[in-house]
Amino acid sequence: MAEDKSGKKLIANNKKAFHDYFIEEQLEVGIELFGTEVKSIRAGKCSIKEAYIDARTGELIIYGMNIAPYEKGNIFNKDPMRDKRLLAHKKEIMKLQGQLTQKGYTLLPLEVYLKHGRVKLLIGLGRGKKLYDKRDAIAKKDMKRETEREFKIKNL
């Protein structure tokens, strides 16, 4: 979990989202958290694999994000699977709500990271892939891997 040049330290990412969806738009938002949750995230104990985001009530809320209880938090620990509110500008939320009404679109968490000491979440507006799209993406990755392997062998 090393920091890159932009001051960003990756905590968790959701590779499956890129496999199952075409990500058309990305947005960085904050998360409304309690102190022990922030400490647990800094320790790297966070998962967004089964999480999803809803924007029906004029707010962005993430469901299914698991933040493990902080070991030294005792009575101050919150429920690890509680729904968490996401912090974004009202215009951005309204824009996302309008796009979600279109058929086949959903909001997905892509990455959780620390940026200048603050916990941020990268969310993406995705459209579901069909099975043949997934197969095509896998075939392209295999082709790229093969060409890189051949190039490496030729240059030795």
mmCIF file of C-alpha atoms in Angstrom:
data_model
loop_
_atom_site.group_PDB
_atom_site.id
_atom_site.type_symbol
_atom_site.label_atom_id
_atom_site.label_comp_id
_atom_site.label_asym_id
_atom_site.label_seq_id
_atom_site.Cartn_x
_atom_site.Cartn_y
_atom_site.Cartn_z
ATOM 1 C CA MET A 1 0.000 0.000 0.000
ATOM 2 C CA ALA A 2 2.531 2.575 -1.125
ATOM 3 C CA GLU A 3 1.591 6.133 -1.965
ATOM 4 C CA ASP A 4 1.921 7.265 -5.549
ATOM 5 C CA LYS A 5 2.891 10.763 -6.744
ATOM 6 C CA SER A 6 -0.638 12.172 -6.393
ATOM 7 C CA GLY A 7 -0.715 11.374 -2.657
ATOM 8 C CA LYS A 8 -3.081 8.452 -3.215
ATOM 9 C CA LYS A 9 -2.760 5.240 -1.169
ATOM 10 C CA LEU A 10 -4.926 2.372 -2.468
ATOM 11 C CA ILE A 11 -6.798 0.390 0.194
ATOM 12 C CA ALA A 12 -9.227 -1.792 -1.800
ATOM 13 C CA ASN A 13 -10.256 -2.167 -5.415
ATOM 14 C CA ASN A 14 -13.019 -3.967 -7.283
ATOM 15 C CA LYS A 15 -11.525 -5.726 -10.311
ATOM 16 C CA LYS A 16 -14.730 -7.696 -10.869
ATOM 17 C CA ALA A 17 -16.589 -4.469 -11.681
ATOM 18 C CA PHE A 18 -14.384 -3.930 -14.751
ATOM 19 C CA HIS A 19 -14.943 -7.548 -15.794
ATOM 20 C CA ASP A 20 -18.744 -7.484 -15.458
ATOM 21 C CA TYR A 21 -19.502 -3.904 -16.558
ATOM 22 C CA PHE A 22 -18.523 -1.280 -19.117
ATOM 23 C CA ILE A 23 -17.522 1.649 -16.877
ATOM 24 C CA GLU A 24 -18.615 4.777 -18.715
ATOM 25 C CA GLU A 25 -18.137 7.483 -16.098
ATOM 26 C CA GLN A 26 -16.136 7.774 -12.867
ATOM 27 C CA LEU A 27 -16.564 10.079 -9.884
ATOM 28 C CA GLU A 28 -14.558 10.564 -6.690
ATOM 29 C CA VAL A 29 -16.689 10.902 -3.548
ATOM 30 C CA GLY A 30 -16.101 10.989 0.186
ATOM 31 C CA ILE A 31 -17.600 8.571 2.713
ATOM 32 C CA GLU A 32 -19.354 9.498 5.961
ATOM 33 C CA LEU A 33 -17.468 7.396 8.534
ATOM 34 C CA PHE A 34 -16.902 7.172 12.273
ATOM 35 C CA GLY A 35 -13.440 7.295 13.878
ATOM 36 C CA THR A 36 -12.943 3.574 14.402
ATOM 37 C CA GLU A 37 -14.008 2.885 10.803
ATOM 38 C CA VAL A 38 -11.364 5.299 9.511
ATOM 39 C CA LYS A 39 -8.699 3.605 11.657
ATOM 40 C CA SER A 40 -9.745 0.198 10.338
ATOM 41 C CA ILE A 41 -9.569 1.450 6.727
ATOM 42 C CA ARG A 42 -6.100 2.892 7.347
ATOM 43 C CA ALA A 43 -5.105 -0.600 8.511
ATOM 44 C CA GLY A 44 -6.372 -1.948 5.159
ATOM 45 C CA LYS A 45 -9.392 -3.867 6.499
ATOM 46 C CA CYS A 46 -12.013 -2.927 3.943
ATOM 47 C CA SER A 47 -13.844 -4.837 1.199
ATOM 48 C CA ILE A 48 -16.067 -3.564 -1.629
ATOM 49 C CA LYS A 49 -16.455 -6.789 -3.620
ATOM 50 C CA GLU A 50 -20.228 -7.240 -3.081
ATOM 51 C CA ALA A 51 -21.048 -3.556 -2.552
ATOM 52 C CA TYR A 52 -23.411 -1.470 -4.656
ATOM 53 C CA ILE A 53 -24.602 2.136 -4.602
ATOM 54 C CA ASP A 54 -28.111 3.586 -4.720
ATOM 55 C CA ALA A 55 -29.133 7.176 -5.497
ATOM 56 C CA ARG A 56 -32.932 7.100 -5.191
ATOM 57 C CA THR A 57 -33.501 9.427 -2.221
ATOM 58 C CA GLY A 58 -31.345 12.327 -3.413
ATOM 59 C CA GLU A 59 -28.390 10.866 -1.537
ATOM 60 C CA LEU A 60 -25.741 8.359 -2.550
ATOM 61 C CA ILE A 61 -25.706 5.378 -0.176
ATOM 62 C CA ILE A 62 -23.359 2.398 -0.388
ATOM 63 C CA TYR A 63 -24.714 -0.978 0.692
ATOM 64 C CA GLY A 64 -22.656 -4.080 1.419
ATOM 65 C CA MET A 65 -19.310 -2.359 2.008
ATOM 66 C CA ASN A 66 -17.523 -4.310 4.735
ATOM 67 C CA ILE A 67 -15.260 -2.405 7.112
ATOM 68 C CA ALA A 68 -13.854 -4.816 9.693
ATOM 69 C CA PRO A 69 -14.235 -3.715 13.336
ATOM 70 C CA TYR A 70 -11.187 -1.900 14.703
ATOM 71 C CA GLU A 71 -9.318 -4.185 17.109
ATOM 72 C CA LYS A 72 -8.830 -1.527 19.788
ATOM 73 C CA GLY A 73 -12.222 0.117 19.279
ATOM 74 C CA ASN A 74 -14.303 -1.977 21.751
ATOM 75 C CA ILE A 75 -17.644 -0.201 22.414
ATOM 76 C CA PHE A 76 -17.098 2.464 19.734
ATOM 77 C CA ASN A 77 -17.083 -0.031 16.840
ATOM 78 C CA LYS A 78 -20.005 0.214 14.440
ATOM 79 C CA ASP A 79 -21.708 -2.572 12.494
ATOM 80 C CA PRO A 80 -19.239 -3.646 9.750
ATOM 81 C CA MET A 81 -21.985 -3.928 7.098
ATOM 82 C CA ARG A 82 -23.941 -0.760 7.929
ATOM 83 C CA ASP A 83 -25.124 1.470 5.068
ATOM 84 C CA LYS A 84 -22.820 4.439 4.573
ATOM 85 C CA ARG A 85 -23.695 7.783 3.050
ATOM 86 C CA LEU A 86 -21.454 9.072 0.269
ATOM 87 C CA LEU A 87 -20.529 12.731 0.054
ATOM 88 C CA ALA A 88 -20.925 14.419 -3.325
ATOM 89 C CA HIS A 89 -22.292 17.674 -4.728
ATOM 90 C CA LYS A 90 -26.063 17.814 -5.284
ATOM 91 C CA LYS A 91 -25.652 18.458 -9.036
ATOM 92 C CA GLU A 92 -23.499 15.346 -9.404
ATOM 93 C CA ILE A 93 -26.056 13.243 -7.509
ATOM 94 C CA MET A 94 -28.931 14.528 -9.662
ATOM 95 C CA LYS A 95 -26.939 13.823 -12.829
ATOM 96 C CA LEU A 96 -26.242 10.255 -11.675
ATOM 97 C CA GLN A 97 -29.906 9.755 -10.740
ATOM 98 C CA GLY A 98 -30.930 10.759 -14.259
ATOM 99 C CA GLN A 99 -28.468 8.328 -15.812
ATOM 100 C CA LEU A 100 -29.572 5.490 -13.504
ATOM 101 C CA THR A 101 -33.132 5.702 -14.853
ATOM 102 C CA GLN A 102 -31.828 4.449 -18.200
ATOM 103 C CA LYS A 103 -32.084 0.704 -18.630
ATOM 104 C CA GLY A 104 -29.048 -1.354 -17.716
ATOM 105 C CA TYR A 105 -27.078 1.250 -15.741
ATOM 106 C CA THR A 106 -25.855 0.845 -12.182
ATOM 107 C CA LEU A 107 -23.471 2.558 -9.774
ATOM 108 C CA LEU A 108 -20.498 0.523 -8.585
ATOM 109 C CA PRO A 109 -17.667 1.155 -6.133
ATOM 110 C CA LEU A 110 -14.334 0.811 -7.950
ATOM 111 C CA GLU A 111 -11.638 1.799 -5.441
ATOM 112 C CA VAL A 112 -11.240 2.860 -1.823
ATOM 113 C CA TYR A 113 -8.134 4.930 -1.161
ATOM 114 C CA LEU A 114 -6.615 7.575 1.076
ATOM 115 C CA LYS A 115 -5.968 10.900 -0.600
ATOM 116 C CA HIS A 116 -4.075 13.443 1.492
ATOM 117 C CA GLY A 117 -5.285 11.694 4.657
ATOM 118 C CA ARG A 118 -8.964 11.527 3.657
ATOM 119 C CA VAL A 119 -10.841 8.332 2.763
ATOM 120 C CA LYS A 120 -12.155 8.556 -0.794
ATOM 121 C CA LEU A 121 -14.224 6.207 -2.930
ATOM 122 C CA LEU A 122 -14.074 6.069 -6.709
ATOM 123 C CA ILE A 123 -17.483 5.147 -8.071
ATOM 124 C CA GLY A 124 -18.336 4.250 -11.637
ATOM 125 C CA LEU A 125 -21.463 4.336 -13.739
ATOM 126 C CA GLY A 126 -21.538 0.941 -15.410
ATOM 127 C CA ARG A 127 -23.581 -0.853 -18.023
ATOM 128 C CA GLY A 128 -23.702 -4.629 -17.732
ATOM 129 C CA LYS A 129 -21.697 -6.772 -20.137
ATOM 130 C CA LYS A 130 -23.160 -9.735 -21.926
ATOM 131 C CA LEU A 131 -21.409 -13.105 -21.804
ATOM 132 C CA TYR A 132 -19.920 -12.683 -25.290
ATOM 133 C CA ASP A 133 -18.452 -9.289 -24.268
ATOM 134 C CA LYS A 134 -16.706 -10.937 -21.312
ATOM 135 C CA ARG A 135 -15.317 -13.686 -23.543
ATOM 136 C CA ASP A 136 -14.063 -11.082 -26.003
ATOM 137 C CA ALA A 137 -12.278 -9.152 -23.218
ATOM 138 C CA ILE A 138 -10.625 -12.346 -21.955
ATOM 139 C CA ALA A 139 -9.495 -13.242 -25.488
ATOM 140 C CA LYS A 140 -7.947 -9.775 -25.945
ATOM 141 C CA LYS A 141 -6.056 -10.096 -22.640
ATOM 142 C CA ASP A 142 -4.746 -13.517 -23.681
ATOM 143 C CA MET A 143 -3.588 -12.177 -27.052
ATOM 144 C CA LYS A 144 -1.822 -9.253 -25.385
ATOM 145 C CA ARG A 145 -0.123 -11.583 -22.886
ATOM 146 C CA GLU A 146 1.047 -13.883 -25.698
ATOM 147 C CA THR A 147 2.494 -11.038 -27.769
ATOM 148 C CA GLU A 148 4.326 -9.652 -24.720
ATOM 149 C CA ARG A 149 5.735 -13.103 -23.958
ATOM 150 C CA GLU A 150 6.938 -13.536 -27.574
ATOM 151 C CA PHE A 151 8.463 -10.052 -27.567
ATOM 152 C CA LYS A 152 10.278 -10.814 -24.323
ATOM 153 C CA ILE A 153 11.665 -14.100 -25.701
ATOM 154 C CA LYS A 154 12.885 -12.439 -28.921
ATOM 155 C CA ASN A 155 14.688 -9.679 -27.024
ATOM 156 C CA LEU A 156 16.645 -11.988 -24.713
#
